[in-house]
């Protein structure tokens, strides 16, 4: 059981981390577009 729980926790953390990185990347691209537009 503990082993399976560890795998689930690792996957959840990985997914959340990837989501945050994607969000920051999208924000960075939008910010660059705004600066380029000006």
PDB file of N, CA, C and O in Angstrom, chain B, residues numbered from 101:
ATOM      1  N   UNK B 101       0.828  -1.216   0.000  1.00  0.00           N
ATOM      2  CA  UNK B 101       0.000   0.000   0.000  1.00  0.00           C
ATOM      3  C   UNK B 101       0.867   1.273   0.000  1.00  0.00           C
ATOM      4  O   UNK B 101       0.705   2.129  -0.870  1.00  0.00           O
ATOM      5  N   UNK B 102       1.783   1.398   0.972  1.00  0.00           N
ATOM      6  CA  UNK B 102       2.620   2.612   1.025  1.00  0.00           C
ATOM      7  C   UNK B 102       3.314   2.870  -0.308  1.00  0.00           C
ATOM      8  O   UNK B 102       3.444   4.018  -0.734  1.00  0.00           O
ATOM      9  N   UNK B 103       3.765   1.784  -0.971  1.00  0.00           N
ATOM     10  CA  UNK B 103       4.471   1.941  -2.254  1.00  0.00           C
ATOM     11  C   UNK B 103       3.537   2.556  -3.289  1.00  0.00           C
ATOM     12  O   UNK B 103       3.921   3.477  -4.010  1.00  0.00           O
ATOM     13  N   UNK B 104       2.298   2.040  -3.362  1.00  0.00           N
ATOM     14  CA  UNK B 104       1.330   2.566  -4.336  1.00  0.00           C
ATOM     15  C   UNK B 104       0.990   4.016  -4.010  1.00  0.00           C
ATOM     16  O   UNK B 104       0.878   4.849  -4.909  1.00  0.00           O
ATOM     17  N   UNK B 105       0.824   4.315  -2.725  1.00  0.00           N
ATOM     18  CA  UNK B 105       0.505   5.693  -2.316  1.00  0.00           C
ATOM     19  C   UNK B 105       1.637   6.614  -2.733  1.00  0.00           C
ATOM     20  O   UNK B 105       1.391   7.728  -3.195  1.00  0.00           O
ATOM     21  N   UNK B 106       2.877   6.162  -2.575  1.00  0.00           N
ATOM     22  CA  UNK B 106       4.038   6.973  -2.956  1.00  0.00           C
ATOM     23  C   UNK B 106       4.012   7.282  -4.440  1.00  0.00           C
ATOM     24  O   UNK B 106       4.320   8.399  -4.855  1.00  0.00           O
ATOM     25  N   UNK B 107       3.640   6.278  -5.246  1.00  0.00           N
ATOM     26  CA  UNK B 107       3.579   6.484  -6.702  1.00  0.00           C
ATOM     27  C   UNK B 107       2.508   7.523  -7.033  1.00  0.00           C
ATOM     28  O   UNK B 107       2.725   8.418  -7.850  1.00  0.00           O
ATOM     29  N   UNK B 108       1.348   7.391  -6.385  1.00  0.00           N
ATOM     30  CA  UNK B 108       0.246   8.330  -6.645  1.00  0.00           C
ATOM     31  C   UNK B 108       0.668   9.750  -6.274  1.00  0.00           C
ATOM     32  O   UNK B 108       0.447  10.691  -7.035  1.00  0.00           O
ATOM     33  N   UNK B 109       1.281   9.893  -5.091  1.00  0.00           N
ATOM     34  CA  UNK B 109       1.724  11.224  -4.640  1.00  0.00           C
ATOM     35  C   UNK B 109       2.728  11.798  -5.627  1.00  0.00           C
ATOM     36  O   UNK B 109       2.665  12.978  -5.973  1.00  0.00           O
ATOM     37  N   UNK B 110       3.664  10.950  -6.083  1.00  0.00           N
ATOM     38  CA  UNK B 110       4.682  11.420  -7.033  1.00  0.00           C
ATOM     39  C   UNK B 110       4.027  11.905  -8.323  1.00  0.00           C
ATOM     40  O   UNK B 110       4.395  12.950  -8.859  1.00  0.00           O
ATOM     41  N   UNK B 111       3.052  11.138  -8.819  1.00  0.00           N
ATOM     42  CA  UNK B 111       2.368  11.529 -10.061  1.00  0.00           C
ATOM     43  C   UNK B 111       1.625  12.850  -9.872  1.00  0.00           C
ATOM     44  O   UNK B 111       1.672  13.725 -10.736  1.00  0.00           O
ATOM     45  N   UNK B 112       0.937  12.987  -8.734  1.00  0.00           N
ATOM     46  CA  UNK B 112       0.174  14.219  -8.468  1.00  0.00           C
ATOM     47  C   UNK B 112       1.117  15.415  -8.433  1.00  0.00           C
ATOM     48  O   UNK B 112       0.845  16.449  -9.044  1.00  0.00           O
ATOM     49  N   UNK B 113       2.238  15.268  -7.707  1.00  0.00           N
ATOM     50  CA  UNK B 113       3.209  16.365  -7.606  1.00  0.00           C
ATOM     51  C   UNK B 113       3.768  16.700  -8.983  1.00  0.00           C
ATOM     52  O   UNK B 113       3.946  17.869  -9.323  1.00  0.00           O
ATOM     53  N   UNK B 114       4.044  15.658  -9.776  1.00  0.00           N
ATOM     54  CA  UNK B 114       4.593  15.871 -11.127  1.00  0.00           C
ATOM     55  C   UNK B 114       3.600  16.635 -11.998  1.00  0.00           C
ATOM     56  O   UNK B 114       3.970  17.576 -12.700  1.00  0.00           O
ATOM     57  N   UNK B 115       2.333  16.219 -11.946  1.00  0.00           N
ATOM     58  CA  UNK B 115       1.298  16.872 -12.766  1.00  0.00           C
ATOM     59  C   UNK B 115       1.125  18.330 -12.346  1.00  0.00           C
ATOM     60  O   UNK B 115       1.043  19.222 -13.191  1.00  0.00           O
ATOM     61  N   UNK B 116       1.069  18.565 -11.028  1.00  0.00           N
ATOM     62  CA  UNK B 116       0.902  19.943 -10.532  1.00  0.00           C
ATOM     63  C   UNK B 116       2.102  20.785 -10.944  1.00  0.00           C
ATOM     64  O   UNK B 116       1.946  21.924 -11.385  1.00  0.00           O
ATOM     65  N   UNK B 117       3.304  20.222 -10.799  1.00  0.00           N
ATOM     66  CA  UNK B 117       4.523  20.955 -11.166  1.00  0.00           C
ATOM     67  C   UNK B 117       4.511  21.299 -12.645  1.00  0.00           C
ATOM     68  O   UNK B 117       4.840  22.422 -13.027  1.00  0.00           O
ATOM     69  N   UNK B 118       4.132  20.339 -13.477  1.00  0.00           N
ATOM     70  CA  UNK B 118       4.097  20.577 -14.925  1.00  0.00           C
ATOM     71  C   UNK B 118       3.058  21.655 -15.244  1.00  0.00           C
ATOM     72  O   UNK B 118       3.285  22.503 -16.107  1.00  0.00           O
ATOM     73  N   UNK B 119       1.935  21.620 -14.557  1.00  0.00           N
ATOM     74  CA  UNK B 119       0.882  22.612 -14.788  1.00  0.00           C
ATOM     75  C   UNK B 119       1.362  24.012 -14.432  1.00  0.00           C
ATOM     76  O   UNK B 119       1.095  24.971 -15.156  1.00  0.00           O
ATOM     77  N   UNK B 120       2.082  24.126 -13.297  1.00  0.00           N
ATOM     78  CA  UNK B 120       2.597  25.437 -12.884  1.00  0.00           C
ATOM     79  C   UNK B 120       3.606  25.941 -13.902  1.00  0.00           C
ATOM     80  O   UNK B 120       3.585  27.113 -14.280  1.00  0.00           O
ATOM     81  N   UNK B 121       4.496  25.046 -14.348  1.00  0.00           N
ATOM     82  CA  UNK B 121       5.516  25.458 -15.328  1.00  0.00           C
ATOM     83  C   UNK B 121       4.836  25.936 -16.609  1.00  0.00           C
ATOM     84  O   UNK B 121       5.238  26.939 -17.198  1.00  0.00           O
ATOM     85  N   UNK B 122       3.805  25.212 -17.032  1.00  0.00           N
ATOM     86  CA  UNK B 122       3.079  25.594 -18.252  1.00  0.00           C
ATOM     87  C   UNK B 122       2.408  26.953 -18.073  1.00  0.00           C
ATOM     88  O   UNK B 122       2.431  27.791 -18.974  1.00  0.00           O
ATOM     89  N   UNK B 123       1.809  27.161 -16.899  1.00  0.00           N
ATOM     90  CA  UNK B 123       1.131  28.437 -16.629  1.00  0.00           C
ATOM     91  C   UNK B 123       2.129  29.584 -16.681  1.00  0.00           C
ATOM     92  O   UNK B 123       1.858  30.625 -17.280  1.00  0.00           O
ATOM     93  N   UNK B 124       3.296  29.387 -16.046  1.00  0.00           N
ATOM     94  CA  UNK B 124       4.316  30.448 -16.052  1.00  0.00           C
ATOM     95  C   UNK B 124       4.800  30.698 -17.472  1.00  0.00           C
ATOM     96  O   UNK B 124       5.025  31.843 -17.864  1.00  0.00           O
ATOM     97  N   UNK B 125       4.963  29.622 -18.247  1.00  0.00           N
ATOM     98  CA  UNK B 125       5.443  29.762 -19.628  1.00  0.00           C
ATOM     99  C   UNK B 125       4.428  30.560 -20.445  1.00  0.00           C
ATOM    100  O   UNK B 125       4.804  31.442 -21.218  1.00  0.00           O
ATOM    101  N   UNK B 126       3.137  30.248 -20.274  1.00  0.00           N
ATOM    102  CA  UNK B 126       2.088  30.954 -21.017  1.00  0.00           C
ATOM    103  C   UNK B 126       2.076  32.430 -20.617  1.00  0.00           C
ATOM    104  O   UNK B 126       1.953  33.308 -21.470  1.00  0.00           O
ATOM    105  N   UNK B 127       2.205  32.697 -19.307  1.00  0.00           N
ATOM    106  CA  UNK B 127       2.215  34.094 -18.844  1.00  0.00           C
ATOM    107  C   UNK B 127       3.409  34.816 -19.440  1.00  0.00           C
ATOM    108  O   UNK B 127       3.295  35.963 -19.873  1.00  0.00           O
ATOM    109  N   UNK B 128       4.563  34.141 -19.464  1.00  0.00           N
ATOM    110  CA  UNK B 128       5.777  34.756 -20.006  1.00  0.00           C
ATOM    111  C   UNK B 128       5.585  35.100 -21.472  1.00  0.00           C
ATOM    112  O   UNK B 128       5.987  36.175 -21.917  1.00  0.00           O
ATOM    113  N   UNK B 129       4.971  34.190 -22.230  1.00  0.00           N
ATOM    114  CA  UNK B 129       4.749  34.435 -23.662  1.00  0.00           C
ATOM    115  C   UNK B 129       3.793  35.617 -23.838  1.00  0.00           C
ATOM    116  O   UNK B 129       4.020  36.480 -24.685  1.00  0.00           O
ATOM    117  N   UNK B 130       2.726  35.655 -23.039  1.00  0.00           N
ATOM    118  CA  UNK B 130       1.756  36.754 -23.148  1.00  0.00           C
ATOM    119  C   UNK B 130       2.434  38.077 -22.816  1.00  0.00           C
ATOM    120  O   UNK B 130       2.208  39.079 -23.493  1.00  0.00           O
ATOM    121  N   UNK B 131       3.272  38.082 -21.768  1.00  0.00           N
ATOM    122  CA  UNK B 131       3.964  39.311 -21.380  1.00  0.00           C
ATOM    123  C   UNK B 131       4.880  39.771 -22.507  1.00  0.00           C
ATOM    124  O   UNK B 131       4.962  40.965 -22.794  1.00  0.00           O
ATOM    125  N   UNK B 132       5.570  38.829 -23.147  1.00  0.00           N
ATOM    126  CA  UNK B 132       6.475  39.183 -24.244  1.00  0.00           C
ATOM    127  C   UNK B 132       5.673  39.776 -25.400  1.00  0.00           C
ATOM    128  O   UNK B 132       6.105  40.736 -26.038  1.00  0.00           O
ATOM    129  N   UNK B 133       4.503  39.198 -25.664  1.00  0.00           N
ATOM    130  CA  UNK B 133       3.659  39.703 -26.759  1.00  0.00           C
ATOM    131  C   UNK B 133       3.218  41.139 -26.459  1.00  0.00           C
ATOM    132  O   UNK B 133       3.209  41.989 -27.349  1.00  0.00           O
ATOM    133  N   UNK B 134       2.850  41.402 -25.195  1.00  0.00           N
ATOM    134  CA  UNK B 134       2.401  42.749 -24.825  1.00  0.00           C
ATOM    135  C   UNK B 134       3.545  43.741 -25.020  1.00  0.00           C
ATOM    136  O   UNK B 134       3.342  44.823 -25.570  1.00  0.00           O
ATOM    137  N   UNK B 135       4.743  43.376 -24.572  1.00  0.00           N
ATOM    138  CA  UNK B 135       5.899  44.267 -24.701  1.00  0.00           C
ATOM    139  C   UNK B 135       6.221  44.489 -26.179  1.00  0.00           C
ATOM    140  O   UNK B 135       6.553  45.604 -26.581  1.00  0.00           O
ATOM    141  N   UNK B 136       6.125  43.437 -26.985  1.00  0.00           N
ATOM    142  CA  UNK B 136       6.430  43.541 -28.421  1.00  0.00           C
ATOM    143  C   UNK B 136       5.390  44.442 -29.088  1.00  0.00           C
ATOM    144  O   UNK B 136       5.717  45.203 -29.998  1.00  0.00           O
ATOM    145  N   UNK B 137       4.125  44.353 -28.630  1.00  0.00           N
ATOM    146  CA  UNK B 137       3.063  45.161 -29.211  1.00  0.00           C
ATOM    147  C   UNK B 137       3.318  46.641 -28.958  1.00  0.00           C
ATOM    148  O   UNK B 137       3.053  47.481 -29.818  1.00  0.00           O
ATOM    149  N   UNK B 138       3.833  46.954 -27.771  1.00  0.00           N
ATOM    150  CA  UNK B 138       4.142  48.350 -27.439  1.00  0.00           C
ATOM    151  C   UNK B 138       5.381  48.779 -28.216  1.00  0.00           C
ATOM    152  O   UNK B 138       5.824  49.921 -28.090  1.00  0.00           O
TER     153      UNK B 138
END
